[in-house]
Tab-separated table of C-alpha atoms in Angstrom:
chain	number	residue	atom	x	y	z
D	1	UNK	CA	0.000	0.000	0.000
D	2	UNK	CA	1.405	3.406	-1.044
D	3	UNK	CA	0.562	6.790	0.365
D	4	UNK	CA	0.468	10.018	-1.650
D	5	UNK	CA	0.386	13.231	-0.581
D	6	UNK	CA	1.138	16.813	-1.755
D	7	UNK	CA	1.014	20.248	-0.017
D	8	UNK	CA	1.314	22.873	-2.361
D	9	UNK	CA	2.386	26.687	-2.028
D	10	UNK	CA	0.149	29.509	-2.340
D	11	UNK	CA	-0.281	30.263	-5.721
D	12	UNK	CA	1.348	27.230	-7.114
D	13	UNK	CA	-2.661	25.751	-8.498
D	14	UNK	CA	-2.751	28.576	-10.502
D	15	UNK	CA	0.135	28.854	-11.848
D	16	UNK	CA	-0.103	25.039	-12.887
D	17	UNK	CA	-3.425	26.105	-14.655
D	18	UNK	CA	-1.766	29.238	-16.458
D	19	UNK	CA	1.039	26.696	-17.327
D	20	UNK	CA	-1.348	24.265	-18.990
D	21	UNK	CA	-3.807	26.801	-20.160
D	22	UNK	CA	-0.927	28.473	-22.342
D	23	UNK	CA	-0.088	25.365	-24.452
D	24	UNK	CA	-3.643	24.960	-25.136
D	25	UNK	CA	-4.480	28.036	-26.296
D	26	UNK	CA	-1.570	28.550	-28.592
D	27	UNK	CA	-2.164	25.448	-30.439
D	28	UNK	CA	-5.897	26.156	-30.870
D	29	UNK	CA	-5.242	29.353	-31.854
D	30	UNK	CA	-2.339	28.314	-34.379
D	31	UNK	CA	-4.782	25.374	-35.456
D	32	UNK	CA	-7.694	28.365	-36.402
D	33	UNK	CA	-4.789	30.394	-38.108
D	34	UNK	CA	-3.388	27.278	-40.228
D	35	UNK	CA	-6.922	25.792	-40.816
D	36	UNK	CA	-8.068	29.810	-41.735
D	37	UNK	CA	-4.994	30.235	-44.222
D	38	UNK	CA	-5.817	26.743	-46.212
D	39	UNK	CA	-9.746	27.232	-46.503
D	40	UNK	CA	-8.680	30.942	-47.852
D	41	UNK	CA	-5.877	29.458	-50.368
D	42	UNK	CA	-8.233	26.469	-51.420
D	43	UNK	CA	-11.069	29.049	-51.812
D	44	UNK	CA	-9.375	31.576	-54.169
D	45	UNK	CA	-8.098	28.601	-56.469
D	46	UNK	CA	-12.116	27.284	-56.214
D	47	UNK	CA	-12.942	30.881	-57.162
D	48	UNK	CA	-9.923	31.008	-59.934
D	49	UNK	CA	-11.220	27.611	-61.172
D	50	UNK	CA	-15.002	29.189	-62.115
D	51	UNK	CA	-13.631	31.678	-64.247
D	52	UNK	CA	-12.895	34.769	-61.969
D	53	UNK	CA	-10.132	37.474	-62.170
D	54	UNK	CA	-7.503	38.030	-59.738
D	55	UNK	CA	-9.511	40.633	-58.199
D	56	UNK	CA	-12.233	38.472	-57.164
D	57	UNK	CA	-9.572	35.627	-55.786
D	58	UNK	CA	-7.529	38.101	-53.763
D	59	UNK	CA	-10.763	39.636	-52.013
D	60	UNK	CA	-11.743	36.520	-50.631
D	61	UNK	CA	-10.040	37.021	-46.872
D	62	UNK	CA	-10.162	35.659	-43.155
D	63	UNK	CA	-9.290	37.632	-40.227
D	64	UNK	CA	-8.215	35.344	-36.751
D	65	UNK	CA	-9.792	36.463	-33.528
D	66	UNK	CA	-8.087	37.247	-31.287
D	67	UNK	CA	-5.835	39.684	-33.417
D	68	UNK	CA	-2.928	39.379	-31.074
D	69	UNK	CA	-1.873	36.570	-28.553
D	70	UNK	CA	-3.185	33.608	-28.039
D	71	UNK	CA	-6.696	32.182	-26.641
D	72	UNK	CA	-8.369	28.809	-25.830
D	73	UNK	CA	-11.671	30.356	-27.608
D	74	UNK	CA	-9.463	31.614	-30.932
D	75	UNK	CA	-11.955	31.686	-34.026
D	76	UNK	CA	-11.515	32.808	-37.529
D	77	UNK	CA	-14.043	34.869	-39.779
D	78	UNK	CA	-13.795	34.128	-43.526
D	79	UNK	CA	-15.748	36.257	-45.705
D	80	UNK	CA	-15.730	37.961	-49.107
D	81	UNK	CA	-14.861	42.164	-49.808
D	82	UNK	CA	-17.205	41.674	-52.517
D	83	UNK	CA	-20.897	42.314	-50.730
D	84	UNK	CA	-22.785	40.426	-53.625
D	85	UNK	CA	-20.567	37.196	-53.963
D	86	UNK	CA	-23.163	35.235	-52.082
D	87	UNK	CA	-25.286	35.230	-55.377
D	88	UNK	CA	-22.258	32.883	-57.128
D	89	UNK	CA	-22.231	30.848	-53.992
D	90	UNK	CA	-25.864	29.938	-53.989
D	91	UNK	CA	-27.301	31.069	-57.336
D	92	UNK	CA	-29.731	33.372	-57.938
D	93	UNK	CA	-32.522	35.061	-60.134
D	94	UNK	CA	-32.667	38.670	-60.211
D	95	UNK	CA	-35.500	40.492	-61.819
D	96	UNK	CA	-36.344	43.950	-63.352
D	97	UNK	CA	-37.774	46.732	-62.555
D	98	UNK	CA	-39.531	46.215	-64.822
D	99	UNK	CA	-36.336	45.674	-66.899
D	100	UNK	CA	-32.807	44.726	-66.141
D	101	UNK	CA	-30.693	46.321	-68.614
D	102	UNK	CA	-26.931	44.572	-68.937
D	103	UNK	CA	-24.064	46.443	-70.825
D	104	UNK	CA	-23.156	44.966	-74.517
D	105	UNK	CA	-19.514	44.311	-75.530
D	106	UNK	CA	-19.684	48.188	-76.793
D	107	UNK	CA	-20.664	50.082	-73.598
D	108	UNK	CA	-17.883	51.748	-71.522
D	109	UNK	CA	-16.840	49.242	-68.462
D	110	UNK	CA	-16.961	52.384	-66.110
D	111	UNK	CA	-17.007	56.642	-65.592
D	112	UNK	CA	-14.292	57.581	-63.291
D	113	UNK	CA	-14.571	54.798	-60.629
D	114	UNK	CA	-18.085	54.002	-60.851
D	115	UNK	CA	-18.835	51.217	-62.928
D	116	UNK	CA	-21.171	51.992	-65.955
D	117	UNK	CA	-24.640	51.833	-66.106
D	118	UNK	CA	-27.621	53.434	-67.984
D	119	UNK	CA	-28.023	56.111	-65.690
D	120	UNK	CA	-25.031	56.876	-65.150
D	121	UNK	CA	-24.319	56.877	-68.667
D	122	UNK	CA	-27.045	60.157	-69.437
D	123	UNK	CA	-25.328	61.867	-65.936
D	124	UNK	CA	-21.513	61.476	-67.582
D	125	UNK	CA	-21.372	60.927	-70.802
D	126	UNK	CA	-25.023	61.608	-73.250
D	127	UNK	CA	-28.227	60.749	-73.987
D	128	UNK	CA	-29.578	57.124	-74.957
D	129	UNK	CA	-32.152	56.342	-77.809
D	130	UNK	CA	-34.733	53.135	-77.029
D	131	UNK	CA	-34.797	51.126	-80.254
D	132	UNK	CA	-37.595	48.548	-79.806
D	133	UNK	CA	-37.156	44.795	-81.648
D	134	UNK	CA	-40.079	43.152	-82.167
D	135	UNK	CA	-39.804	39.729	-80.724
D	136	UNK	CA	-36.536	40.490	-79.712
D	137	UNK	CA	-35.577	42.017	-76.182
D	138	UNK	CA	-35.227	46.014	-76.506
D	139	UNK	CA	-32.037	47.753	-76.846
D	140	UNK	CA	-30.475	51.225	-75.175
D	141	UNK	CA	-28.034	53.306	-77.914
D	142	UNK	CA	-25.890	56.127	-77.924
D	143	UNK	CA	-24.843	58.769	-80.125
D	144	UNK	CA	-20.558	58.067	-81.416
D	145	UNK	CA	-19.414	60.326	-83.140
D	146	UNK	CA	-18.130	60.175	-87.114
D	147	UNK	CA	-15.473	60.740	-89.470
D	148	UNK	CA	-16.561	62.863	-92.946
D	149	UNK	CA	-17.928	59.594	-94.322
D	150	UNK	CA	-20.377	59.008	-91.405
D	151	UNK	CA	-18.025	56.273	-89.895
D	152	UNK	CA	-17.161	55.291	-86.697
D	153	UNK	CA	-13.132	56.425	-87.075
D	154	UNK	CA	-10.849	52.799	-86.418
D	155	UNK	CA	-14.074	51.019	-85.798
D	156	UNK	CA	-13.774	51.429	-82.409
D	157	UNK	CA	-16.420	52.475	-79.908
D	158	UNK	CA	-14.301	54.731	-77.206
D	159	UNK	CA	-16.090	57.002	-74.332
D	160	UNK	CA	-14.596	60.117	-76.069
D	161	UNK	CA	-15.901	59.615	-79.324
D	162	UNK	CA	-19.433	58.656	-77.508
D	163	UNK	CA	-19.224	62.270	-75.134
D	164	UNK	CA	-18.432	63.990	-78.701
D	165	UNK	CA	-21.727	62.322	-80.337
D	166	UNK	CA	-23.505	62.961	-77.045
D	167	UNK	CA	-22.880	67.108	-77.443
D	168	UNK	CA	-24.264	67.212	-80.830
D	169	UNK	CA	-21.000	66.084	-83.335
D	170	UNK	CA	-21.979	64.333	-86.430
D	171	UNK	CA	-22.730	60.392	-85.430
D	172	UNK	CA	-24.289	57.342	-85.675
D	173	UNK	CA	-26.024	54.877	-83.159
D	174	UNK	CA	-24.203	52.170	-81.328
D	175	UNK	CA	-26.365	49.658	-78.975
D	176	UNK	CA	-25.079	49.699	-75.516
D	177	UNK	CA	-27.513	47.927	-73.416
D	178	UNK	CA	-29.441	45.151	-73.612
D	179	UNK	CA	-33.054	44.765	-71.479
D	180	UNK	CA	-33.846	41.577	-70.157
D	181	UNK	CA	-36.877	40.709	-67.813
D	182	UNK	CA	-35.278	38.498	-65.355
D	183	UNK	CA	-31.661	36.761	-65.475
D	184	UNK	CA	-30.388	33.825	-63.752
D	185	UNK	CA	-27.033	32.795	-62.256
D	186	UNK	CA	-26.364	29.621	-61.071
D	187	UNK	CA	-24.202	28.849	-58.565
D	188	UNK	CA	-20.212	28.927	-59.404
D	189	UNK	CA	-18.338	28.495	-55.625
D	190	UNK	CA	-18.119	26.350	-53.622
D	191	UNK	CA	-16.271	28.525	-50.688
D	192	UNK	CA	-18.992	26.608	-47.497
D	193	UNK	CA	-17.975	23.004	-48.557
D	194	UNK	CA	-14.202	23.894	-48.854
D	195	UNK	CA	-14.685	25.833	-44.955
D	196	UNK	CA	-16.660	22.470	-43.895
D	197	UNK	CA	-14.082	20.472	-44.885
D	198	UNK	CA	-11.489	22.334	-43.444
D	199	UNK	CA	-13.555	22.838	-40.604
D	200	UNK	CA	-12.747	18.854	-39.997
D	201	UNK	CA	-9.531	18.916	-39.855
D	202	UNK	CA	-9.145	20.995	-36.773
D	203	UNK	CA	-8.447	17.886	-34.232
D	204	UNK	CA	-5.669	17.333	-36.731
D	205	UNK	CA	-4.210	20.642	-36.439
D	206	UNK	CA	-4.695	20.860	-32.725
D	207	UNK	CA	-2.367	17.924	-31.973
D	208	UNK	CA	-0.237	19.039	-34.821
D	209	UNK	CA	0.194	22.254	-33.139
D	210	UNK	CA	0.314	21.274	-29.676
D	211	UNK	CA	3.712	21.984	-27.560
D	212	UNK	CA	3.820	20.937	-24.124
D	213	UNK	CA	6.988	20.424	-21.906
């Protein structure tokens, strides 16, 4: 028969917490971290894979909690700068109002830093003329200017040469918009399986993580 006994110090439990408490929360926290950092990587090359530009990739992010240290109850918060990237996670149909009109090829990508659209279009650069297609969905056009021969000079359909046709210049009509009643996007990412998955592998990349002496 064998007798144990142990008289501690004041102070000496709580240290012995502290010292087992630290260990923990460093390898949960570098667990969130690592786990964060993959489900971001394999995210952006999901988001790369569908057909999006850099830009989109890069503004997928995470940020750890907490932003400095280390705690037992570390989390991680991984979300996308772009407000409306939901839509290519889940899919979506977005309707009219009455009708949704999308840029063509031809219309200027933006004015200044806004990007373009038909409104913005009268405000900055000119008036737009409705041209109605039977059977066919309606179309917005604006005034480009011409050479002397009534053409559009190099072919090419630049915001100048549509300002100059929009203050009264000698031009033509180019289509820039198309109107549609409703359009549909289906769903392109797959960001909440890649977390989920990652999500699993925590345990993994506690123990990896884990230091005690």
């Amino acid at each position: 028969m064998a007798r144990f006994n142990y008289s501690y110090q004041s102070g000496e439990f709580a240290a012995a917490l502290v010292a087992i408490k630290d260990p923990i929360g460093a390898a949960g926290t570098a667990a969130i971290t690592e786990a964060a950092n993959i489900a971001k990587a394999e995210g952006r090359a999901d988001i790369a894979a569908a057909g999006f530009s850099k830009r989109w990739q890069n503004t997928l992010a995470v940020i750890v909690y907490p932003k400095r240290g280390v705690s037992i109850d570390a989390s991680a918060l991984i979300y996308h700068k772009i407000r409306y990237a939901g839509v290519f996670e889940t899919g979506a149909t977005i309707g009219g109002k009455p009708t949704l009109w999308l840029p063509l090829p031809t219309a200027p990508k933006r004015a200044g830093r806004q990007k373009m659209t038909p409104a913005l279009y009268v405000r900055t650069v000119g008036p737009l003329i409705s041209i109605e297609r039977p059977g066919k969905p309606p179309l917005l056009a604006g005034k480009i200017a011409t050479n002397r021969r009534g053409q559009i000079n190099k072919g090419k359909v630049t915001l100048s040469a549509l300002r100059r046709g929009g203050k009264g210049a000698p031009s033509t009509l180019v289509p820039l918009f198309i109107g549609i009643d409703r359009v549909s996007i289906r769903d392109r990412f797959s960001i909440a399986q890649i977390v989920q998955r990652v999500a699993g592998r925590l345990g993994e990349l506690y123990v990896k993580n884990l230091k005690v002496d």
